[in-house]
Structure formats: C-alpha cells, structure tokens
Short mmCIF file of C-alpha atoms and ligand atoms in Angstrom, two decimals:
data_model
loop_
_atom_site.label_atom_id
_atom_site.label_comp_id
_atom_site.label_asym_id
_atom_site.label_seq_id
_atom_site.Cartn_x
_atom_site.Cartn_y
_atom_site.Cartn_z
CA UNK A 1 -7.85 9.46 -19.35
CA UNK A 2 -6.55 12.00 -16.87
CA UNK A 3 -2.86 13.30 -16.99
CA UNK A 4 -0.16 15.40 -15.71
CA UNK A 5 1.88 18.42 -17.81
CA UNK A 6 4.98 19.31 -15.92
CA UNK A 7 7.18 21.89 -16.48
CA UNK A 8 10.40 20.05 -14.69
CA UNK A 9 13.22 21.91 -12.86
CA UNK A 10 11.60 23.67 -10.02
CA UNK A 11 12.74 23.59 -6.24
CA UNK A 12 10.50 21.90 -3.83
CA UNK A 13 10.47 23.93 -0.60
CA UNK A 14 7.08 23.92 2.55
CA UNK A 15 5.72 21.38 4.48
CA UNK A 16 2.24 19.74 4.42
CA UNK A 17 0.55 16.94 6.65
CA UNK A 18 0.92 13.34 5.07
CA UNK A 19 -2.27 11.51 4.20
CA UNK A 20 -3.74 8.24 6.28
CA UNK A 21 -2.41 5.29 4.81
CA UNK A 22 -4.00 3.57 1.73
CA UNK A 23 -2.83 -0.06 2.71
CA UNK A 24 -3.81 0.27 6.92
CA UNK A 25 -7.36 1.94 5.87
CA UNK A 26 -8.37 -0.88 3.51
CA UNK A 27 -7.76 -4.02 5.98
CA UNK A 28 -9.69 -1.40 8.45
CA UNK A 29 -12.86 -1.34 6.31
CA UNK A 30 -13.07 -5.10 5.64
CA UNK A 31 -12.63 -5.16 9.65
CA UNK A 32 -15.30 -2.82 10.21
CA UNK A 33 -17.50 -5.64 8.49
CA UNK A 34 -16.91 -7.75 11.77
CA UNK A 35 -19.83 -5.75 13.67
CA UNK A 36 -23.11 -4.78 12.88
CA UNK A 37 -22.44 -1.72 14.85
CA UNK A 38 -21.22 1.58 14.00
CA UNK A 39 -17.50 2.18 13.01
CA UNK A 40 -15.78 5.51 12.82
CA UNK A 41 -12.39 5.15 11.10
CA UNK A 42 -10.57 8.42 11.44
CA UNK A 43 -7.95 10.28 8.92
CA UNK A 44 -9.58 7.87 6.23
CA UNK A 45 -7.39 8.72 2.70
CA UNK A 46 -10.11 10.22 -0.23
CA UNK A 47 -8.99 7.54 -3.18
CA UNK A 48 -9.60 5.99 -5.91
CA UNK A 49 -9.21 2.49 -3.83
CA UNK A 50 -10.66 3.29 -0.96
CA UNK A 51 -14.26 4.56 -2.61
CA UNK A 52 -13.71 1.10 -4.48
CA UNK A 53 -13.71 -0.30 -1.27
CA UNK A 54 -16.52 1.32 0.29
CA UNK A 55 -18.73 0.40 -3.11
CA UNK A 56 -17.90 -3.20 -2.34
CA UNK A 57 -19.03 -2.47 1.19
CA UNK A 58 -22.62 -1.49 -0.31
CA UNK A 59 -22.77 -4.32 -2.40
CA UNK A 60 -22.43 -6.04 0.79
CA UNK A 61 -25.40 -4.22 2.28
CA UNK A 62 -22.96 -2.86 4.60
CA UNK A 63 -23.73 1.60 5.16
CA UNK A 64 -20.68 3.36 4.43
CA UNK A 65 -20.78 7.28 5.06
CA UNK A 66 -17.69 9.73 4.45
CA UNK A 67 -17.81 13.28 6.23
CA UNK A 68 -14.52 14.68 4.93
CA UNK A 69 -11.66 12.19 6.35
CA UNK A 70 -13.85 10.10 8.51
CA UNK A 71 -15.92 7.61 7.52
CA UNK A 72 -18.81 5.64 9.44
CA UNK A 73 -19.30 2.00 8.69
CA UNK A 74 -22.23 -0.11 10.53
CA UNK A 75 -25.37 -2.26 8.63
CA UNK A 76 -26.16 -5.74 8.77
CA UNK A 77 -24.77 -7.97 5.72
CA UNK A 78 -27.33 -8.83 3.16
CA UNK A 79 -24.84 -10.83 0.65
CA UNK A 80 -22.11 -12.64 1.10
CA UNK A 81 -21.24 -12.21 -2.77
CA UNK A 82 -17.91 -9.86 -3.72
CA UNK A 83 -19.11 -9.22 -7.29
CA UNK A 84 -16.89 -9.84 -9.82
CA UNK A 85 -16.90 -6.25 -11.18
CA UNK A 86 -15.51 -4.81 -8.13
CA UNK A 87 -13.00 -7.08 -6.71
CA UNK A 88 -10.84 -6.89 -10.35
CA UNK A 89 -10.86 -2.96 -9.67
CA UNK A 90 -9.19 -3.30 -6.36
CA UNK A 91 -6.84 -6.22 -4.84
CA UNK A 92 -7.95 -5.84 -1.53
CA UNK A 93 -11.42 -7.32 -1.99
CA UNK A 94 -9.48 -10.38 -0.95
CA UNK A 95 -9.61 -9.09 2.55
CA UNK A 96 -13.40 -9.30 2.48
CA UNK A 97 -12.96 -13.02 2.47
CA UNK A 98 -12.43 -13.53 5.92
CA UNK A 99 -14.64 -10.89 7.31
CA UNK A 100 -17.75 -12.22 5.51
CA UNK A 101 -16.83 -15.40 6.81
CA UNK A 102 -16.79 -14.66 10.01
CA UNK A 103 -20.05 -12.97 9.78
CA UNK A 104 -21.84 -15.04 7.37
CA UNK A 105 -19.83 -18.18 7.54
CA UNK A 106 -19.87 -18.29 3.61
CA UNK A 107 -18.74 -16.26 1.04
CA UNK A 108 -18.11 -15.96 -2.59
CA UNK A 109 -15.35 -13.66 -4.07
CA UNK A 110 -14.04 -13.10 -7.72
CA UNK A 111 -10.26 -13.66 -7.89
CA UNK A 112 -8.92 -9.93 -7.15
CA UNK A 113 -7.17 -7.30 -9.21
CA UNK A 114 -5.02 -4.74 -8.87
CA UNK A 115 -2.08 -2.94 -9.88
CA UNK A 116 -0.09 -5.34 -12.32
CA UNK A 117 2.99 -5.85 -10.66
CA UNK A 118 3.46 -9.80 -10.84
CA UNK A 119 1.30 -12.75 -10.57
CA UNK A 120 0.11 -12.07 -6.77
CA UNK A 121 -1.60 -15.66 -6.14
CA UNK A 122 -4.09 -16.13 -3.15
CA UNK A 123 -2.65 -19.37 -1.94
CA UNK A 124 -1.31 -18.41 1.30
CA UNK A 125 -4.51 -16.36 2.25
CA UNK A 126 -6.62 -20.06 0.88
CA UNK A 127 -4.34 -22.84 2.76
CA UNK A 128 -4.31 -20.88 5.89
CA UNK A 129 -8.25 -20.32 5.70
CA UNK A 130 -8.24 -24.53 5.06
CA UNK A 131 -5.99 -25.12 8.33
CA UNK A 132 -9.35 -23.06 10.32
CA UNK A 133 -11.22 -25.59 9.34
CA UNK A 134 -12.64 -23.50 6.18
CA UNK A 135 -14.25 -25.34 3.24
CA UNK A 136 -12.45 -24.06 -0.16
CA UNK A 137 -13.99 -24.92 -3.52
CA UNK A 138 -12.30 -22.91 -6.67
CA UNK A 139 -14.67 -22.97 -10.23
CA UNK A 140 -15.13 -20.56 -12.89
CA UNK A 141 -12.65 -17.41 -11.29
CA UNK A 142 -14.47 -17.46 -7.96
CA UNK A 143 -14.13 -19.01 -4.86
CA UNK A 144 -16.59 -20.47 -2.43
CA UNK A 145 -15.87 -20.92 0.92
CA UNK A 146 -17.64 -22.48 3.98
CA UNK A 147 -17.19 -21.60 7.47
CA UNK A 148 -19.44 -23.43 9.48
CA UNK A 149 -16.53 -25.85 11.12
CA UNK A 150 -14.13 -23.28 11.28
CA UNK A 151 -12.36 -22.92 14.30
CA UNK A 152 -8.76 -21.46 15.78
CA UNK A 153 -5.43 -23.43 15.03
CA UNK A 154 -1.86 -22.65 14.80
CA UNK A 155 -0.45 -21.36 11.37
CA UNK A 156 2.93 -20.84 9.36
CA UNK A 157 3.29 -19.13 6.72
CA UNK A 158 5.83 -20.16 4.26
CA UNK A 159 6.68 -16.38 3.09
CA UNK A 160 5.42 -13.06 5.72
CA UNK A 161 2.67 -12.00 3.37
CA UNK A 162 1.13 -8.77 4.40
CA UNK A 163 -2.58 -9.29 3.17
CA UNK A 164 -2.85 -13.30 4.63
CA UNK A 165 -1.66 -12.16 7.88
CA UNK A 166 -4.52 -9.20 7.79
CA UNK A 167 -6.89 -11.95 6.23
CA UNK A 168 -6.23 -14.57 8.79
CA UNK A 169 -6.38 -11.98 12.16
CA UNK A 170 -9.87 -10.96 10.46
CA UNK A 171 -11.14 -14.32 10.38
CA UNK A 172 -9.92 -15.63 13.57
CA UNK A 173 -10.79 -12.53 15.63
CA UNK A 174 -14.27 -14.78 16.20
CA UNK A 175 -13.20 -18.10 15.47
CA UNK A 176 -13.52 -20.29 18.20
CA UNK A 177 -10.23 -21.46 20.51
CA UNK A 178 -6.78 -20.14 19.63
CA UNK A 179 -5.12 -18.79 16.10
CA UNK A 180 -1.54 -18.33 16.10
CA UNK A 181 0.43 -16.98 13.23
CA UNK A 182 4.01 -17.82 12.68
CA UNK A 183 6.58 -16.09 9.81
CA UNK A 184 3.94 -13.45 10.28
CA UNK A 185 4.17 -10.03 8.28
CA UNK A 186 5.42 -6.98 10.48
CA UNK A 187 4.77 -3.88 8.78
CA UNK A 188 3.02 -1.27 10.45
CA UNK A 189 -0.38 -1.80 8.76
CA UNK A 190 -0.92 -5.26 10.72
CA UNK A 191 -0.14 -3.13 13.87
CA UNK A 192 -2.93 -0.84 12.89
CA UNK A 193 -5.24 -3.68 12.19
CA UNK A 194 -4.70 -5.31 15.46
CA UNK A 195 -5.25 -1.84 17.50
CA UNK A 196 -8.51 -1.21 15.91
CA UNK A 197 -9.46 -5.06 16.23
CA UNK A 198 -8.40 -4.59 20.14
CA UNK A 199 -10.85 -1.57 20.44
CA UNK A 200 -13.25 -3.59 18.99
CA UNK A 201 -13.15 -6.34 21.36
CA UNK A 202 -10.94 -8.53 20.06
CA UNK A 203 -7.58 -10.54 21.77
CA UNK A 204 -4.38 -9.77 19.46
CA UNK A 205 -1.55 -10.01 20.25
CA UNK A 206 2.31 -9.83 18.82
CA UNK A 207 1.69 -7.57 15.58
CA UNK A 208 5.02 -5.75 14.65
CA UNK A 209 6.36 -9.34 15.16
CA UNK A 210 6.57 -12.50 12.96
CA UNK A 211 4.45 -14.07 16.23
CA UNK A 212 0.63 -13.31 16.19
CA UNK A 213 -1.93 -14.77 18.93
CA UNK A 214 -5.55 -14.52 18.24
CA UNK A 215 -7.52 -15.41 20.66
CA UNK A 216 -11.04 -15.65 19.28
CA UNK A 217 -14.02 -14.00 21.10
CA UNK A 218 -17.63 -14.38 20.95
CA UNK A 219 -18.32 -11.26 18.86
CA UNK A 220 -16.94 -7.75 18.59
CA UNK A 221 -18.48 -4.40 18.92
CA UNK A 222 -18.14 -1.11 17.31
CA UNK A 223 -15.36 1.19 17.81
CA UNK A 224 -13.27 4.88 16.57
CA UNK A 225 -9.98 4.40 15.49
CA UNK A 226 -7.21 6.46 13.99
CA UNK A 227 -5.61 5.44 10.72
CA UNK A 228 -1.85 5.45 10.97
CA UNK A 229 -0.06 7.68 8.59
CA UNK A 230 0.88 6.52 5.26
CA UNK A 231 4.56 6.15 5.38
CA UNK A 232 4.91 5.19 1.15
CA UNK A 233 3.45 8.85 0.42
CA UNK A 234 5.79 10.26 2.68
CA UNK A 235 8.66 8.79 1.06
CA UNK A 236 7.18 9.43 -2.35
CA UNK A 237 6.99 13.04 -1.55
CA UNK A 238 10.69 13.14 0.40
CA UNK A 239 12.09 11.35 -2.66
CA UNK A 240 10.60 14.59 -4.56
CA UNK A 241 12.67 16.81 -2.42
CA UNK A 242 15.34 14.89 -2.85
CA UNK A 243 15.25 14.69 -6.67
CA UNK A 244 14.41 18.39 -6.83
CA UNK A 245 16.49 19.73 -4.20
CA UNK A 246 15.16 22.44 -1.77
CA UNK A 247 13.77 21.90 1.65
CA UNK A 248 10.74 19.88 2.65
CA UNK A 249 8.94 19.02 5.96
CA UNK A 250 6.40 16.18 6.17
CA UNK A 251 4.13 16.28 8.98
CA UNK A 252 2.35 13.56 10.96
CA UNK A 253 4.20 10.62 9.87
CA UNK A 254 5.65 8.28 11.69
CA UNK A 255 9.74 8.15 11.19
CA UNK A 256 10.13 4.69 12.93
CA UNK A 257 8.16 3.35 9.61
CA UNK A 258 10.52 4.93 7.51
CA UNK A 259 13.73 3.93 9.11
CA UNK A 260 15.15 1.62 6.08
CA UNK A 261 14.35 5.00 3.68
CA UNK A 262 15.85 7.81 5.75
CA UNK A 263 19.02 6.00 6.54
CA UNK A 264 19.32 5.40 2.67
CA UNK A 265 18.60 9.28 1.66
CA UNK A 266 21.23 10.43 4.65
CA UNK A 267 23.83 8.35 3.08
CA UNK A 268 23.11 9.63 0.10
CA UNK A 269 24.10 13.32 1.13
CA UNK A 270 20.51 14.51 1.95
CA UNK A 271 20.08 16.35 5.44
CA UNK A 272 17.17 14.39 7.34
CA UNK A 273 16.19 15.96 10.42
CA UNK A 274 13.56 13.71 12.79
CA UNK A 275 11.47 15.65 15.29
CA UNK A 276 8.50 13.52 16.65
CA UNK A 277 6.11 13.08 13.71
CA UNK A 278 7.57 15.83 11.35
CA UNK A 279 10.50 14.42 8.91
CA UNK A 280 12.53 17.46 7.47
CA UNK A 281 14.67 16.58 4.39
CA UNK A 282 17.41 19.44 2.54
CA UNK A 283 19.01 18.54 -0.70
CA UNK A 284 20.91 21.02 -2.17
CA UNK A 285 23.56 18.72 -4.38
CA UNK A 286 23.09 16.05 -6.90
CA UNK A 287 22.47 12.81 -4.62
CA UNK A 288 25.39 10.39 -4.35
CA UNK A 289 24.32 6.79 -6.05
CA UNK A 290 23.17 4.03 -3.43
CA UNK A 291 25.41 1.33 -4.04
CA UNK A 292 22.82 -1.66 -3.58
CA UNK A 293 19.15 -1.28 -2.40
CA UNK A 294 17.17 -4.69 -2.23
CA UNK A 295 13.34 -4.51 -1.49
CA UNK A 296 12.44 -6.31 1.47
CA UNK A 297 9.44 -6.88 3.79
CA UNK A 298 9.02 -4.91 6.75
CA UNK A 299 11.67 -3.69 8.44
CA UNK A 300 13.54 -3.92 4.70
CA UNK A 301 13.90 -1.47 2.30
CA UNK A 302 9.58 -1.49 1.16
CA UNK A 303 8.58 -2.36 -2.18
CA UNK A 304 6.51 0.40 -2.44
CA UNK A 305 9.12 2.58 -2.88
CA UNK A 306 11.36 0.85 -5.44
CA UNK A 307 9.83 2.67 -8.24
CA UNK A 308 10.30 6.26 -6.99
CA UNK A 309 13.93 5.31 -5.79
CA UNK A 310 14.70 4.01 -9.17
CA UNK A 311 13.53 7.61 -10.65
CA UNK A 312 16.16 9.32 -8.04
CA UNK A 313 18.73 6.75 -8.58
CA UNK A 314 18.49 7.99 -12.35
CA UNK A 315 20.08 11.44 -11.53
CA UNK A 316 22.46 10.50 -8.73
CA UNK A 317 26.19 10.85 -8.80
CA UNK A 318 27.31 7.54 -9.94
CA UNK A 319 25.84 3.80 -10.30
CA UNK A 320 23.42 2.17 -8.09
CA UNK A 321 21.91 -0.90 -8.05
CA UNK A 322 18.38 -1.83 -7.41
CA UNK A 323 16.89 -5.23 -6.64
CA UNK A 324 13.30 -6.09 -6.62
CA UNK A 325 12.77 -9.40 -4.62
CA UNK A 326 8.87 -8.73 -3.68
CA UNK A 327 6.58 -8.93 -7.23
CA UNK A 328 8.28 -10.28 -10.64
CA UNK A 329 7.12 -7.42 -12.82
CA UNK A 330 7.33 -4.29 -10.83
CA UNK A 331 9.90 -2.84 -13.33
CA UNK A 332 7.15 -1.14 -15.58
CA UNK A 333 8.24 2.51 -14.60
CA UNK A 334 12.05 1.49 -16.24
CA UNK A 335 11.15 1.69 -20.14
CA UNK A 336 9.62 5.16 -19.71
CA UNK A 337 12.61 6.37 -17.20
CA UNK A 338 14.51 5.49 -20.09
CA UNK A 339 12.40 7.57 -22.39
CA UNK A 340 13.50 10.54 -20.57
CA UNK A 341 17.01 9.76 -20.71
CA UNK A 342 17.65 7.47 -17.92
CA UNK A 343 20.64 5.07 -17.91
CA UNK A 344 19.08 2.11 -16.94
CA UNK A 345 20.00 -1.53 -17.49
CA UNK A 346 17.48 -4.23 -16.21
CA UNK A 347 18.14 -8.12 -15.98
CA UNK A 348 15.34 -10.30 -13.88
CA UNK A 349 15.03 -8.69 -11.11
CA UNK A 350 18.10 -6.68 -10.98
CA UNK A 351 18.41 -2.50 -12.02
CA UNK A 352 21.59 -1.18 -12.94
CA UNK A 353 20.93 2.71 -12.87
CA UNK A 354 23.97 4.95 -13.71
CA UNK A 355 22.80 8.52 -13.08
CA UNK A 356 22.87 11.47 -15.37
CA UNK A 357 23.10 15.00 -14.90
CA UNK A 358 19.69 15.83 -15.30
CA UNK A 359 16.64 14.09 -17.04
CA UNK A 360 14.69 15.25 -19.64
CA UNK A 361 11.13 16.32 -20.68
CA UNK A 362 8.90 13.25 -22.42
CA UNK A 363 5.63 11.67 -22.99
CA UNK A 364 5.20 8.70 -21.02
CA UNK A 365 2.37 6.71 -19.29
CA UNK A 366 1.87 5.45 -15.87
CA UNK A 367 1.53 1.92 -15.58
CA UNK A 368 0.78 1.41 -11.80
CA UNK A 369 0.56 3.24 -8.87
CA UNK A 370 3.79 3.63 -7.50
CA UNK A 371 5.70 3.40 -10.61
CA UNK A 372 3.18 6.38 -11.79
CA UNK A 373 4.48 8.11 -8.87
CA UNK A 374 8.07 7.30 -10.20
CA UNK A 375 7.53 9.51 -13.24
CA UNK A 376 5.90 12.22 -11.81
CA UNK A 377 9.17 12.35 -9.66
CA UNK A 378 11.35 11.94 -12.75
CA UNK A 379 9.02 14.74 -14.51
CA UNK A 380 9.47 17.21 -11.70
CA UNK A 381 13.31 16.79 -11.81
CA UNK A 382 13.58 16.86 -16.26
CA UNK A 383 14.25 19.67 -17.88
CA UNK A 384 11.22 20.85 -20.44
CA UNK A 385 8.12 19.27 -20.64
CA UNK A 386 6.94 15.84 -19.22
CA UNK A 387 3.45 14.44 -19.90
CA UNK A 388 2.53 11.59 -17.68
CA UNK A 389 -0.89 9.75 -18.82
CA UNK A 390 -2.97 7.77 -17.12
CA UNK A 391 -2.93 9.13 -13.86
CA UNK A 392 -5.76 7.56 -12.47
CA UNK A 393 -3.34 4.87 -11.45
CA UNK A 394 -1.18 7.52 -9.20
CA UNK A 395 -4.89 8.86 -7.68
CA UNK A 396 -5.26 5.16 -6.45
CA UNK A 397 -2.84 5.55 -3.65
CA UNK A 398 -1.75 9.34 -3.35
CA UNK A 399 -4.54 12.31 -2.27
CA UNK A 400 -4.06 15.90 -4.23
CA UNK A 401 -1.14 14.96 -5.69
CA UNK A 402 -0.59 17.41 -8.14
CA UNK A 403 -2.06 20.08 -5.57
CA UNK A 404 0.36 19.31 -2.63
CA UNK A 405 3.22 19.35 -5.46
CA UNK A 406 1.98 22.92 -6.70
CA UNK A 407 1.51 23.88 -2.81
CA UNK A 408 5.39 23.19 -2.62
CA UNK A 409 6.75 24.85 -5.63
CA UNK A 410 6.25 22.25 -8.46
CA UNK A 411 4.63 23.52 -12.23
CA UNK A 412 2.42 20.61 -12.54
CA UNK A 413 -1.59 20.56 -14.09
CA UNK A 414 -3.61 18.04 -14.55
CA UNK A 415 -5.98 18.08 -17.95
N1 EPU B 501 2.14 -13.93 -2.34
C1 EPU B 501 1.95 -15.24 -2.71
N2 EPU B 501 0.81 -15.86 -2.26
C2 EPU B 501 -0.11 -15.23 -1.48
C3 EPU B 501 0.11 -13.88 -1.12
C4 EPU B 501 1.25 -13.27 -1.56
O1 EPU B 501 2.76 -15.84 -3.41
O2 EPU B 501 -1.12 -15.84 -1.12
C5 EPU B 501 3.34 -13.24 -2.84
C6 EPU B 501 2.95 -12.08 -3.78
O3 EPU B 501 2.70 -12.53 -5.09
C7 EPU B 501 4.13 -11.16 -3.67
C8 EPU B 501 4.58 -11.36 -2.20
O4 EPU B 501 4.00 -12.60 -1.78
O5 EPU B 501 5.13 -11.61 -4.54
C9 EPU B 501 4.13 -10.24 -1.28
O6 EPU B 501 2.73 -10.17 -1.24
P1 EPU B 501 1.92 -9.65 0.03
O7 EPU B 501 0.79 -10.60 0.24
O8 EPU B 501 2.85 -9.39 1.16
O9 EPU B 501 1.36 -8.27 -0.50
P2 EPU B 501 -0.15 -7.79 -0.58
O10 EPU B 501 -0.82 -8.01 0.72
O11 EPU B 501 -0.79 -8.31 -1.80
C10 EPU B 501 0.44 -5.40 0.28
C11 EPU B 501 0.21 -4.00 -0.20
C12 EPU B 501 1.07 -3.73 -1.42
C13 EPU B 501 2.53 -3.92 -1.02
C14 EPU B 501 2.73 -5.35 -0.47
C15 EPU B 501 4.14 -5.62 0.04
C16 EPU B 501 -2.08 -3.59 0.44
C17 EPU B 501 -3.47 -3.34 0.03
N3 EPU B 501 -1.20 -3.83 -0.53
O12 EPU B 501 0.07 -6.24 -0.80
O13 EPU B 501 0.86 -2.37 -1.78
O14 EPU B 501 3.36 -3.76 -2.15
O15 EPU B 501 1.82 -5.57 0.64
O16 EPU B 501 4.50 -4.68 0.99
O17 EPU B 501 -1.77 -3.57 1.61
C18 EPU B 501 0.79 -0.52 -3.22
O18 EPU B 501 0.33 0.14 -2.28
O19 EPU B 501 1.21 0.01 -4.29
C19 EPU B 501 0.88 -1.98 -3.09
C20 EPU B 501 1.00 -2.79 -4.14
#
C-alpha cells in the first residue's frame, strides 16, 4: 500500500486551480445513464472513485471514454445488475439505483460501500423510491426493485440527505406526473445535478432549497456540462495554508460554497481575501482556537471538513471544540492526531482539542478519505518525519495531492 514521507515544517506559498468536485461528478455519471445519447461532462476529477464509477458504468454496458478531464458517456444499457464487487468499492453505486430504473424499470444493486464513517443506511433513498410507486424486495445483501408502476408523487424526507435527494431527482426526471421533494438537501452538488438534468431536458426546479419540483418528461437527451468546483479540496488545501502558514491562492472555486469555512478561518486570525473564483488565504501566526464548530448540512459548517479542521484545531492558540452531528464514527483521524502529539479528548460525538505549539513527526495510517487528508495536514505542520500509510484512501477524493503540495512548497513523496 501506497504512502506519504513528509518532512513537516515548511511554508506553503503559490496558487493552483482546484479540481472538479468528487461528490457533483459522481451523481453526474449515474445521470448520464438517463440517455442513450452522448454525454460530455467537463472538468471531470481523475480518482480513485470516479474510475470506480465509470467501471460500474461498463458493467452496465454503458461507453465511458476519458480524454484528460472530460469524459464522454453514451451506450445503451445491457444489465440492470450493479455487481456486488463494485458497489462495496464505492458508496455512490447507490445512485445507479434510480437511473437504471428509470431506464430499465428494474434493477439489482449490492448494498454500497464506502469510506467507514458510520452506519450510512439506504432507507431514505428505499421509502422514497416506495412512495413512486417502486417495488422494493431486500434478500441476501441486494436489492431488487421494480419500476413498472412508478410514477411522480410528493415526498418528505425526514432528515436533508444529500445522496436520496440526487437519487430521487434521477428517478423522477422521467417518471410520469409530478415529484416534489420536501426537507430536501441544499448543497451545491444537487444544484449541479439539476443544471445538467435541465440541459438534458429535464423540469427541475428549487435545488439550493429544501423545495424540489420534478416535473417528469418523456425522455431526456444528451448534453455538455461543467462540473462545479470541488469546494472540500479547496478547504483541505486552505486549511494547509493555514496550518503551515505562508500565502496561498486557490483558483476556480466557488467562495459562496465555502462561506461557513472562510468565516471560521477569518475569525481565527487568517487573512482571506475573495476575488470572484480565486480565494487567497495569509497565515503568518499560530491560529487562534475556534471556540465551537458543529458539522452541519449545507449551508452548516460541512462534514467533509471536520477531519482536516480537527488537525488545525490541534496547533491553535487555545481550546476548541468540535462536534460531529453528520456520521457516528467519523472520529478515526483522532487516535493518530494524538500519536503525533495532539491534545485531544473525544466523548460521542464531541472533540475537545487544546492546541499545542507544534506537532510532531509519526507513523500513522489513513483511515478514510478526509480524515487521510487530516494527517497529511497534521504531517505538513510536525516537526521531523511523518509517514502516512494507506493513501489510497486520500487518492479517492483529492487529484495530485502530494504534487500540488510539492508545487507549493511542501517536502512530501510518495513510495
Ligand atoms: N442517512 C440515513 N439514511 C439514508 C441516507 C442517509 O440515515 O438513507 C444518514 C447517513 O447515515 C448520515 C446522514 O444521513 O448519517 C447524511 O448522509 P447523506 O445521505 O446526506 O450523505 P451521502 O449522500 O451518503 C454525501 C457525500 C459525503 C458527505 C455527505 C454529507 C457523496 C458521494 N458523498 O454522502 O461525502 O460527507 O454527503 O455531506 O456525495 C466524502 O466526500 O468524503 C463524503 C463522505
């Protein structure tokens, strides 16, 4: 297994263009399934999840074809099986669900994997398939579903998950009457995933609120679309400047997606400066603690961040504390923090980090993405040596990472 050496203690100073995000481009393939015509998705991210993705799209008999960072998708569907192999490598083979439904009207997909972060059940994605009329039947880690009475109604969700409200706009894109979504999620993903559904033909409205109409059409067509950027690498990366000091400039993001971050990192001393899609970011002190950061959904503080912002929290001036209210074991990164001489207390779901001067050089291993992410951070900012293993975990969601941390000034290989 792949991992990082890094010589902690350097200054991160440049700029660099952010990435197309991960968690818009994966909802954007399964969408792509909707049409037997040809798809270009644009500023597509090279990962480890999203060539997962497009494998699962071939199983599919779906043609997948990446020239650099765009990506053609067209082919009529041969199966409507998700084998079981692929869907445990990557969560999102849950989306696939309702786009081979509405194509095939049946389907058959493994329970999906993941990152381990918490028990992530499917129920919300199943009962609001069974209130479109859907036919659900659950045996031996796979589930079968029917489609052939499906047809628009109005649904609430009990919590705004990001994936069913994805799931549920790919499904009743072409379902018959009217779908609307209540307590929907509003993070900038769904946004994408209705624009590129729109240029396909389909009537969505409401995305970016907790209110989505669907208005099902006959059939959708193919279409080029532009993934947005991916706003979780550009806080990873301005959480690096932050925890190394110097003076960073990510380009082509989108600052509005980042607004619970930046405010945090301003109060915390760091100079943010917001010109259209570049976000600048100086530290040149130790970072002043944040008193009390509690993940959220969108507009909230993002989950996807927790981990990194527990690695800065480690070396700030003074206590934080840091609340994860999204998944129920997303704390993996804390044992290893403490490894390298974090001050870290953890009960439930609650982090009480008081920060220490500096961090220090150790062996440690990347449990999941972000928290992988987390100790690269934490590597960058110890003094000595840090070995972070398993970094195929970090390569899931975040494209050259090691290379755009050398481009900025970091000492970091990967063996
Ligand atoms: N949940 C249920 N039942 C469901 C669905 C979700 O109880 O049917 C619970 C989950 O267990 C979790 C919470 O609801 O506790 C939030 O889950 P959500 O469905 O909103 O998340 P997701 O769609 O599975 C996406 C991202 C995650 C990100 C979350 C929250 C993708 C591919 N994944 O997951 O990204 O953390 O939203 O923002 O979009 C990552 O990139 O590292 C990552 C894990």
């Amino acid at each position: 297994m792949a991992k990082y050496i890094i010589n902690g203690g350097s200054a991160l100073n440049g700029q660099f263009f952010v990435q197309g995000a991960k968690n818009a481009v994966l909802p954007l393939f399964a969408g792509a399934l909707l049409t037997e015509e040809e798809d270009v998705i644009q500023n597509c991210p090279d990962l480890l999840d999203v060539d997962n993705m497009a494998r699962i799209l071939r199983s599919l008999g779906a043609d997948v074809e990446r020239h650099g960072n765009s990506v053609k998708i067209g082919g009529t569907l041969s199966s409507h099986e998700i084998p079981y192999g692929l869907a445990k490598e990557l969560r999102s083979s849950i989306f696939l669900l309702g786009s081979v439904l509405a194509r095939l009207k049946k389907a058959k997909v493994a329970y999906p994997g993941g990152c381990d972060i918490g028990l992530r059940p499917i129920n919300i994605h199943l009962d609001a398939f069974r209130e479109l009329g859907v036919k659900i039947e659950e045996y031996y880690g796979y589930i079968y579903c029917d489609a052939t009475a499906m047809q628009g109604a109005p649904i609430n969700f009990d919590y705004p998950s990001v994936g069913a409200t994805e799931n549920v706009m790919l499904l009743a894109a072409t379902a018959r009457g009217l779908t609307t979504i209540s307590n929907a999620a509003r993070e900038p993903e769904i946004e994408g995933l209705q624009d590129y559904l729109n240029l396909m033909g389909a009537k969505i409205t409401g995305a970016g609120t907790p209110f989505i109409t669907i208005e099902g059409v006959d059939s959708l067509h193919g279409a080029e679309y532009t993934t947005i950027p991916d706003r979780i690498v550009a806080g990873t990366y301005l959480m690096a400047g932050a925890i190394c000091g110097g003076e960073i400039e990510v380009l082509g993001a989108k600052p509005s997606h980042l607004h619970a971050l930046l405010s945090k990192l301003s109060k915390s001393g760091c100079k943010i400066k917001v010109n259209n899609d570049n976000i600048y970011l100086r530290s040149d002190k130790r970072i002043m603690p944040f008193d009390r950061v509690e993940t959220q959904p969108y507009p909230g503080f993002p989950t996807d961040l927790q981990a990194p912002l527990c690695a800065l929290a480690s070396v700030a001036n003074g206590n934080s504390m840091i609340i994860e209210n999204i998944f129920e074991t997303r704390f993996k990164h804390i044992p290893e923090l403490i490894k390298m001489g974090a001050q870290i207390i953890v009960s439930g779901s609650v982090a009480c980090i008081r920060g220490v001067e500096q961090l220090r050089g150790a062996e440690i291993t990347a449990m999941d993405l972000r928290g992988g992410a987390a100790l690269v951070l934490a590597g960058l900012n110890a003094k000595g040596t840090t070995i972070v293993n398993d970094v195929h975990h970090v390569e899931r969601g975040y494209q050259n990472f090691e290379a755009t941390l050398c481009s900025l000034g970091a000492d970091i290989v990967k063996v």
